[in-house]
mmCIF file of C-alpha atoms in Angstrom:
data_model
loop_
_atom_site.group_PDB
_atom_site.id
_atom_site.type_symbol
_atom_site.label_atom_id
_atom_site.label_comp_id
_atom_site.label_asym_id
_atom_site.label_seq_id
_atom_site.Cartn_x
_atom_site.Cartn_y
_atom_site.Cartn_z
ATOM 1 C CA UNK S 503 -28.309 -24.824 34.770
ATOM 2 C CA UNK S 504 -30.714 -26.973 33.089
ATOM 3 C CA UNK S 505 -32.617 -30.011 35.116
ATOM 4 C CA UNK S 506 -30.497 -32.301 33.829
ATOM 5 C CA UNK S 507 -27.276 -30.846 35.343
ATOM 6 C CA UNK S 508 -29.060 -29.799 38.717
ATOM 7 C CA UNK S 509 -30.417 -33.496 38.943
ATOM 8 C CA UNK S 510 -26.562 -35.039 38.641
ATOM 9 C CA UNK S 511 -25.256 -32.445 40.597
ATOM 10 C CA UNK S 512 -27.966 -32.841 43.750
ATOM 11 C CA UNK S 513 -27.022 -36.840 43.215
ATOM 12 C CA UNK S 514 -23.681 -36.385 43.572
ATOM 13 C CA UNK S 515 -24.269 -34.383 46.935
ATOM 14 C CA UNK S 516 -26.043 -36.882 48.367
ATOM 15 C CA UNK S 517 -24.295 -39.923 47.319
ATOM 16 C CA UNK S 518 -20.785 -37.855 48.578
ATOM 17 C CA UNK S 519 -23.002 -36.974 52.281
ATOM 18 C CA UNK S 520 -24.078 -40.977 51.946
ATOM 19 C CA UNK S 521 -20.325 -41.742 51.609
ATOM 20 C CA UNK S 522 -19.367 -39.790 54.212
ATOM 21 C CA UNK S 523 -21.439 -40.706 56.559
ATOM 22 C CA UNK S 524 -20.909 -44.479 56.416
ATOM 23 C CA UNK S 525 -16.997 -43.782 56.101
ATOM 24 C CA UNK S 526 -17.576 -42.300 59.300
ATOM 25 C CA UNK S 527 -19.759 -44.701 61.182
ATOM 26 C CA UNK S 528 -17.246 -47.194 60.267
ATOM 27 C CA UNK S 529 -13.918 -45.208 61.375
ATOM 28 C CA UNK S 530 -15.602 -44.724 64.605
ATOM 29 C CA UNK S 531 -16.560 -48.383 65.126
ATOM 30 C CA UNK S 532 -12.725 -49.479 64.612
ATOM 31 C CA UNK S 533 -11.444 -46.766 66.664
ATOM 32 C CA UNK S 534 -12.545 -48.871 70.289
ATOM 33 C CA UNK S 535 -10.042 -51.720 68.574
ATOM 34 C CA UNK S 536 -7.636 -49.050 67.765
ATOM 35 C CA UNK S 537 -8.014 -48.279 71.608
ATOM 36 C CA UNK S 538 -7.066 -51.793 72.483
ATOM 37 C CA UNK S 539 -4.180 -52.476 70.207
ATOM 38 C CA UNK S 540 -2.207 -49.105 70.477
ATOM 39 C CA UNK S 541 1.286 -49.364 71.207
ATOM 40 C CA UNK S 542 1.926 -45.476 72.123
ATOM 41 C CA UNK S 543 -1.377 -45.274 74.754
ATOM 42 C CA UNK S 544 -4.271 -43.427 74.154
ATOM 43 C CA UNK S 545 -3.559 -40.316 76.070
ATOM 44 C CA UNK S 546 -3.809 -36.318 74.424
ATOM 45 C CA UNK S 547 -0.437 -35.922 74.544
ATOM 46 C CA UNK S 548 2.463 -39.163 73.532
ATOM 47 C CA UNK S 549 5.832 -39.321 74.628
ATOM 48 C CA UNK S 550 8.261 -37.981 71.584
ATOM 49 C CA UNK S 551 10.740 -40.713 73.238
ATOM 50 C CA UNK S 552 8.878 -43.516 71.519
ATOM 51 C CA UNK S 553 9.479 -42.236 67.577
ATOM 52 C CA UNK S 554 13.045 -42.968 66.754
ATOM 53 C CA UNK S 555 12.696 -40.591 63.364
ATOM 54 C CA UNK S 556 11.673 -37.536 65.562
ATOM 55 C CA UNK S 557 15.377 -36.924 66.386
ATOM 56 C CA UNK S 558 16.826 -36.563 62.890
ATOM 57 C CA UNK S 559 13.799 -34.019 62.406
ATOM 58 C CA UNK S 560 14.543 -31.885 65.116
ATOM 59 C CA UNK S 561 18.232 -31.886 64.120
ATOM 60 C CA UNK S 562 17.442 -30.246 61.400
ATOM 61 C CA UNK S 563 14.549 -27.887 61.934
ATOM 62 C CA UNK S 564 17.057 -25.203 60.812
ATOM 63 C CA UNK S 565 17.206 -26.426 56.915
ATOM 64 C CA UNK S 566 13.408 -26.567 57.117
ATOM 65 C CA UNK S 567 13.281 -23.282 58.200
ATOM 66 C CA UNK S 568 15.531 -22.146 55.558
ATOM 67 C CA UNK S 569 13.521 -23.352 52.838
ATOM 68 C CA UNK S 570 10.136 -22.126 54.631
ATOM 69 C CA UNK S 571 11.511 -18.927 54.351
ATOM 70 C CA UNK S 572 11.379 -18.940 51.074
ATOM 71 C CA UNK S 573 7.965 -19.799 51.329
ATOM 72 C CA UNK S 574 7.051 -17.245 53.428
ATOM 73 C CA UNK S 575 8.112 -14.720 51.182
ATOM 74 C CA UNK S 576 4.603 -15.335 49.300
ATOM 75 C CA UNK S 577 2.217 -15.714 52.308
ATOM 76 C CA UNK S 578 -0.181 -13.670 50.935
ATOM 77 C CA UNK S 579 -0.741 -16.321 48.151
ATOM 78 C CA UNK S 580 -0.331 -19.316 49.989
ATOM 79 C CA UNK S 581 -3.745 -21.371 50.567
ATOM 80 C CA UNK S 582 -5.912 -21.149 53.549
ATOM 81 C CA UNK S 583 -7.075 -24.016 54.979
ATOM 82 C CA UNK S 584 -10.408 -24.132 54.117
ATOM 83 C CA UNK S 585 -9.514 -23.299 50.191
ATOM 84 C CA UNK S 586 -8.103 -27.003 50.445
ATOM 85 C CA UNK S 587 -10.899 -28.224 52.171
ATOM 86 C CA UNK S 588 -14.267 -26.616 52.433
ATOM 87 C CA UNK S 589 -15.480 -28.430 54.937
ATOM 88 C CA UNK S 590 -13.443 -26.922 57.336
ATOM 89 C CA UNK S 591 -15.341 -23.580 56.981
ATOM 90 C CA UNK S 592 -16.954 -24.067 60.326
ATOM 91 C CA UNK S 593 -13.412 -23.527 61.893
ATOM 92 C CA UNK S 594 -12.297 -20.580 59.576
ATOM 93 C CA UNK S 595 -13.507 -17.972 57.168
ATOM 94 C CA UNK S 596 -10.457 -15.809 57.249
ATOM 95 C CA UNK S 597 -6.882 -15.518 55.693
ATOM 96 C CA UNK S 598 -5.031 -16.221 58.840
ATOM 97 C CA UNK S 599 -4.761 -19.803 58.893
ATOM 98 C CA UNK S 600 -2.489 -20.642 55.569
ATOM 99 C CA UNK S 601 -1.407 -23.836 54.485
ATOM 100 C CA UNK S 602 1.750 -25.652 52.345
ATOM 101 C CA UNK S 603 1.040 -29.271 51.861
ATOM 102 C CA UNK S 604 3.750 -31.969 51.022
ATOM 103 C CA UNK S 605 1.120 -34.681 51.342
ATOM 104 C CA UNK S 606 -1.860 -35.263 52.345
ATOM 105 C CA UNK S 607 -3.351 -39.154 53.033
ATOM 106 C CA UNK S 608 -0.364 -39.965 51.113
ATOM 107 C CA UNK S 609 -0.963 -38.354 48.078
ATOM 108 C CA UNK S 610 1.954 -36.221 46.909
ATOM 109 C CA UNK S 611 2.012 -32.554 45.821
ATOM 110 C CA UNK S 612 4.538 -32.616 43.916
ATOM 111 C CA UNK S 613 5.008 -29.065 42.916
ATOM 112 C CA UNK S 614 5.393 -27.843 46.966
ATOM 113 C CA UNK S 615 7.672 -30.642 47.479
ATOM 114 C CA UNK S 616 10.029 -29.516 44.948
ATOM 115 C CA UNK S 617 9.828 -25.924 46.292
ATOM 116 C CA UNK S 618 11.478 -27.600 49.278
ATOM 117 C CA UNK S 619 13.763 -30.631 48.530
ATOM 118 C CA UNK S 620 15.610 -30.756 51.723
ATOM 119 C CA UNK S 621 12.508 -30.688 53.715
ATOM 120 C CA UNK S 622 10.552 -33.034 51.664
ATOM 121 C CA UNK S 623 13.606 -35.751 51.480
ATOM 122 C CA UNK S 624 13.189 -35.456 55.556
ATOM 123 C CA UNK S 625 9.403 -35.913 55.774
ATOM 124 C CA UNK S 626 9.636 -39.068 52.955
ATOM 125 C CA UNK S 627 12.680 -40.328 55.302
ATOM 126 C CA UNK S 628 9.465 -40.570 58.524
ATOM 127 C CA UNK S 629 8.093 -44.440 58.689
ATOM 128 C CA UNK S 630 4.492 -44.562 58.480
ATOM 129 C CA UNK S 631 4.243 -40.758 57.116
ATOM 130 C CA UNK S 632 0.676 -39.913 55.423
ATOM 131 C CA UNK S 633 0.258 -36.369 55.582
ATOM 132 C CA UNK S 634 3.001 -33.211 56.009
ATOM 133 C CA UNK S 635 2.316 -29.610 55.823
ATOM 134 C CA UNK S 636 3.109 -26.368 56.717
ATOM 135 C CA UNK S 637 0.409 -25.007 59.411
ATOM 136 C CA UNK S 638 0.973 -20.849 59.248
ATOM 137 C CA UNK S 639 -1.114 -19.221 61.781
ATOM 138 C CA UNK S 640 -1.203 -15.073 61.476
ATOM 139 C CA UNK S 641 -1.398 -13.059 64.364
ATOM 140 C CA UNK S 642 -4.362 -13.265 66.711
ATOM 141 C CA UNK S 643 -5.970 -16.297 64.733
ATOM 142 C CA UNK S 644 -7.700 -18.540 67.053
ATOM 143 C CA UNK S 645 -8.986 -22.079 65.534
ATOM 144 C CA UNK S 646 -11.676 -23.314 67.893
ATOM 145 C CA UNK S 647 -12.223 -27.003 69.403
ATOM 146 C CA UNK S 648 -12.406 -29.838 67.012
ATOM 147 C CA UNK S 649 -11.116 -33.431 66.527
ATOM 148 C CA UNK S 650 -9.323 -35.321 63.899
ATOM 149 C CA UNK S 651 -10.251 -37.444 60.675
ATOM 150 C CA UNK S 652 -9.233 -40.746 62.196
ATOM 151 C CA UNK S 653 -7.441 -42.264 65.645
ATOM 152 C CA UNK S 654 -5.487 -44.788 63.245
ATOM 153 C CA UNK S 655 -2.867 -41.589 62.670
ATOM 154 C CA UNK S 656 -1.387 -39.725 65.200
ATOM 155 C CA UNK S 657 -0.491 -35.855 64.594
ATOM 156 C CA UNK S 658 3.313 -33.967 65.366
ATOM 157 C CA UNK S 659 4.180 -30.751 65.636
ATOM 158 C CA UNK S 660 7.663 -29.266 64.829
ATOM 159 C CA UNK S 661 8.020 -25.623 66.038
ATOM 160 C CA UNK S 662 9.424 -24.007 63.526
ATOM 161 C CA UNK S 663 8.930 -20.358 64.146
ATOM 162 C CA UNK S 664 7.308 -19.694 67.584
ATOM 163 C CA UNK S 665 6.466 -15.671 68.870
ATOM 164 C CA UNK S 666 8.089 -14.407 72.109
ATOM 165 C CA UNK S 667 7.465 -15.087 74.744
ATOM 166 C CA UNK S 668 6.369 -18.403 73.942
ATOM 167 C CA UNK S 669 2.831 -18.924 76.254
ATOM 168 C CA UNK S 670 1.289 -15.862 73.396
ATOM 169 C CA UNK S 671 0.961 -19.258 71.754
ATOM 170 C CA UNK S 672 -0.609 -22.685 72.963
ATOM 171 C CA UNK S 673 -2.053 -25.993 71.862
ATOM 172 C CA UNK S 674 -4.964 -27.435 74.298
ATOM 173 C CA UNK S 675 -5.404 -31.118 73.740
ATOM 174 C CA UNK S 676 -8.791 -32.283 75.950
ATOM 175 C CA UNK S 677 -7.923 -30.541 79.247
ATOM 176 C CA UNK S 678 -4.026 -30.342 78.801
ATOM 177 C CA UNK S 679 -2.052 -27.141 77.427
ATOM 178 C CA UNK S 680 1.472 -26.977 76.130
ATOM 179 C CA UNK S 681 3.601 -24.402 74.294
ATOM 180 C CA UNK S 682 5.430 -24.879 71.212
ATOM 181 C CA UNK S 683 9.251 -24.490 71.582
ATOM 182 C CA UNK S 684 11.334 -23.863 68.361
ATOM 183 C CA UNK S 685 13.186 -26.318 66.681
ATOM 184 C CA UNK S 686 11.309 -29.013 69.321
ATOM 185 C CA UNK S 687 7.981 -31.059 68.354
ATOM 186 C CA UNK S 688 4.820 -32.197 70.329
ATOM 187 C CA UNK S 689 2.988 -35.751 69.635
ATOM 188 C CA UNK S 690 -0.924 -35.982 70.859
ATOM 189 C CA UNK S 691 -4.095 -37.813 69.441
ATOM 190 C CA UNK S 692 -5.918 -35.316 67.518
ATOM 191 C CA UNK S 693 -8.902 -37.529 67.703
ATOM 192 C CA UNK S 694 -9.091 -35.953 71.038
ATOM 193 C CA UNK S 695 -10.539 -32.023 70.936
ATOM 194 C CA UNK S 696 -7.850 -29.609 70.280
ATOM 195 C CA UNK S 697 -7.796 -26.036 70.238
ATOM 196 C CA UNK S 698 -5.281 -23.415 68.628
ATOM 197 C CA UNK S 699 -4.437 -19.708 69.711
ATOM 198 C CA UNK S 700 -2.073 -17.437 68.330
ATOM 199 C CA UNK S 701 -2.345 -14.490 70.899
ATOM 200 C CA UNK S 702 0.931 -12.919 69.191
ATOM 201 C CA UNK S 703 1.728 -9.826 66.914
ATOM 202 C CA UNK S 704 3.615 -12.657 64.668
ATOM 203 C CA UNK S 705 3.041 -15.106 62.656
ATOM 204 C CA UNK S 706 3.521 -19.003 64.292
ATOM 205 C CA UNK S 707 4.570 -21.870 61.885
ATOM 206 C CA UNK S 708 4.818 -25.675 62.673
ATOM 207 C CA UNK S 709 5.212 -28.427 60.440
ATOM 208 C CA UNK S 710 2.885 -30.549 61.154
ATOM 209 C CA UNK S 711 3.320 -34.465 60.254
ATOM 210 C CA UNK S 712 0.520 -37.547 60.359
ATOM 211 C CA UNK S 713 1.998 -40.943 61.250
ATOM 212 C CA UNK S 714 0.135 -44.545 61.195
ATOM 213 C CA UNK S 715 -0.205 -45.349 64.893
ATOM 214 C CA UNK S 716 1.631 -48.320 65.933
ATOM 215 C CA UNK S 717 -0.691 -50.591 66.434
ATOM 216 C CA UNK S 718 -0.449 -54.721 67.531
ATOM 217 C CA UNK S 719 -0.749 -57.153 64.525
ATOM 218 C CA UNK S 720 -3.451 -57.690 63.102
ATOM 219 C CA UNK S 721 -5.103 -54.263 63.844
ATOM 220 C CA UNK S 722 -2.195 -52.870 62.470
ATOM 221 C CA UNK S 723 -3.282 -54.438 58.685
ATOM 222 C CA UNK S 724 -6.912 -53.653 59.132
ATOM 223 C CA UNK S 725 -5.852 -49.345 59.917
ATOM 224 C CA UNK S 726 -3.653 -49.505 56.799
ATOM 225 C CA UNK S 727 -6.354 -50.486 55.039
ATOM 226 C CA UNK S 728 -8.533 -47.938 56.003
ATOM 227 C CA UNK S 729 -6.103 -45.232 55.897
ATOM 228 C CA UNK S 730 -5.639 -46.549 51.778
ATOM 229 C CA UNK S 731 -9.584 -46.033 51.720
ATOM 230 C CA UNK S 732 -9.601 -42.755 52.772
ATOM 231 C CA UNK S 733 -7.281 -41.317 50.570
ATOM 232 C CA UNK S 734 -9.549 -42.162 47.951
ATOM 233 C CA UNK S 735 -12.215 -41.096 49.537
ATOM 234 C CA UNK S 736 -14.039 -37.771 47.884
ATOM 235 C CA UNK S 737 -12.983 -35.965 51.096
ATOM 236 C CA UNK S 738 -9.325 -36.551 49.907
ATOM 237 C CA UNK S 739 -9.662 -36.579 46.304
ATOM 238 C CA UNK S 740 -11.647 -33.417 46.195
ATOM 239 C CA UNK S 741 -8.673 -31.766 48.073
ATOM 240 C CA UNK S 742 -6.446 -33.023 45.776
ATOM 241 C CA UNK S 743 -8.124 -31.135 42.863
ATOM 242 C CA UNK S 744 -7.917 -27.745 44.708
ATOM 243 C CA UNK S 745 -4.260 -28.270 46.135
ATOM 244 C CA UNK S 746 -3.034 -29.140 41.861
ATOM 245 C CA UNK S 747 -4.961 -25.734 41.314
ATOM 246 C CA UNK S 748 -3.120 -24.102 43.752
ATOM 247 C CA UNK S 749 0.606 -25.524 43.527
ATOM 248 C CA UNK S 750 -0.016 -24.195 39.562
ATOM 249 C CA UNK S 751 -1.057 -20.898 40.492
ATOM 250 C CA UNK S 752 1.486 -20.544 43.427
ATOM 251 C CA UNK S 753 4.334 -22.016 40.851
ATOM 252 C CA UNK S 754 3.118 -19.488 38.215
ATOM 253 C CA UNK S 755 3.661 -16.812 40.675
ATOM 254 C CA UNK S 756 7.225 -17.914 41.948
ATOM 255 C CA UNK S 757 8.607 -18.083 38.427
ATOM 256 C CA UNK S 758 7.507 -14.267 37.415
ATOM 257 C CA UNK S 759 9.726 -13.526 40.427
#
């Protein structure tokens, strides 16, 4: 590398950590509006009651399953998290934690989305939808504390395939616990810290879905707005660039079979 190309590349760094770190000052200063104008509370966990499109997902958690089968059947190939996004290395360095993205910030991956057709017309069907993925967590995989991108979403969970009996698994969301039960979903604020075990000799899958929080007018403009921001953000167009590489490879790999 000559100086030339170590120059632009330790500018780009820095103008990516300056980015960041002004995105992030701002998310954090709208979040105490966010706080006032929610329309679902601001505890951990949110009553499922007040999504009407939850139903017609749980419904049919057994066609999603179907398809994620199919999936499944090339785990070892599948992403891990932090392959998609490296900045979540401080939560995981091993192959335990895989990932299948549909979208992410509302960007599309098209490839994975035709892999599953059924699932992905269900996910596109979800009002306010931003981000959709597979979350595949190997046995004994732990993922320790941490919080969410942004309070302006809020996070579900569909249990798709959950290890007997059911408490070798659990979700703690600040100082509250809960078990996943197949084929049923959990709603919390991931902006609160959340922890992850999978105690189990299986593997644990739940689709997990990011909605826009309904929020009172006009708050409710102003955290669309931002939400459009970040997915062009480097943080989500980065990703992007790693999840084309991998839908190409993982394509590649389902065709030779």
């Amino acid at each position: 590398m000559n100086a030339f190309s170590q120059h632009d590349g330790n500018w780009q760094t820095k103008s990516r950590q300056l980015f960041l770190k002004g995105a992030e000052q701002l998310l954090r200063r709208f979040e105490g509006l966010i706080e006032s104008y929610s329309l679902v509370g601001n505890t951990p966990f949110i009553e499922a009651q007040q999504f009407s499109w939850i139903k017609r997902l749980e419904n049919n958690w057994h066609i999603i399953v179907q398809e994620l089968d199919d999936i499944l059947q090339y785990q070892d190939e599948l992403p891990n998290f932090q392959d998609l996004s490296p900045d979540q290395y401080r939560l995981t360095q091993d192959d335990r934690w895989k990932t299948f993205f549909f979208y992410a910030f509302g960007v599309k991956a098209a490839q994975n989305c035709a892999h599953c057709p059924q699932t992905s017309q269900l996910i596109e069907a979800i009002p306010g939808m931003k981000t959709a993925f597979f979350s595949i967590l190997l046995p004994h995989k732990h993922i320790p504390e941490h919080c969410g991108v942004f309070k302006g979403v809020i996070r579900y969970h569909l249990a798709l395939k959950v290890p007997q009996p059911e408490t070798q698994c659990r979700l703690r969301v600040a100082d509250q616990i809960r078990h996943w039960q197949q084929g049923q979903g959990l709603v919390f604020d991931d902006r609160f810290p959340h922890e992850v075990w999978n105690d189990s000799n299986e593997v644990r899958v739940v689709l997990i879905v990011d909605v826009i929080r309904p929020l009172q007018f006009p708050v409710s403009v102003l955290n669309q707005t931002l939400i459009r921001l970040i997915s062009w953000s480097p943080f989500v167009q980065d990703a992007k660039k790693l999840q084309n590489q991998w839908e190409q490879r993982l394509g590649a790999i389902m065709k030779s079979h």
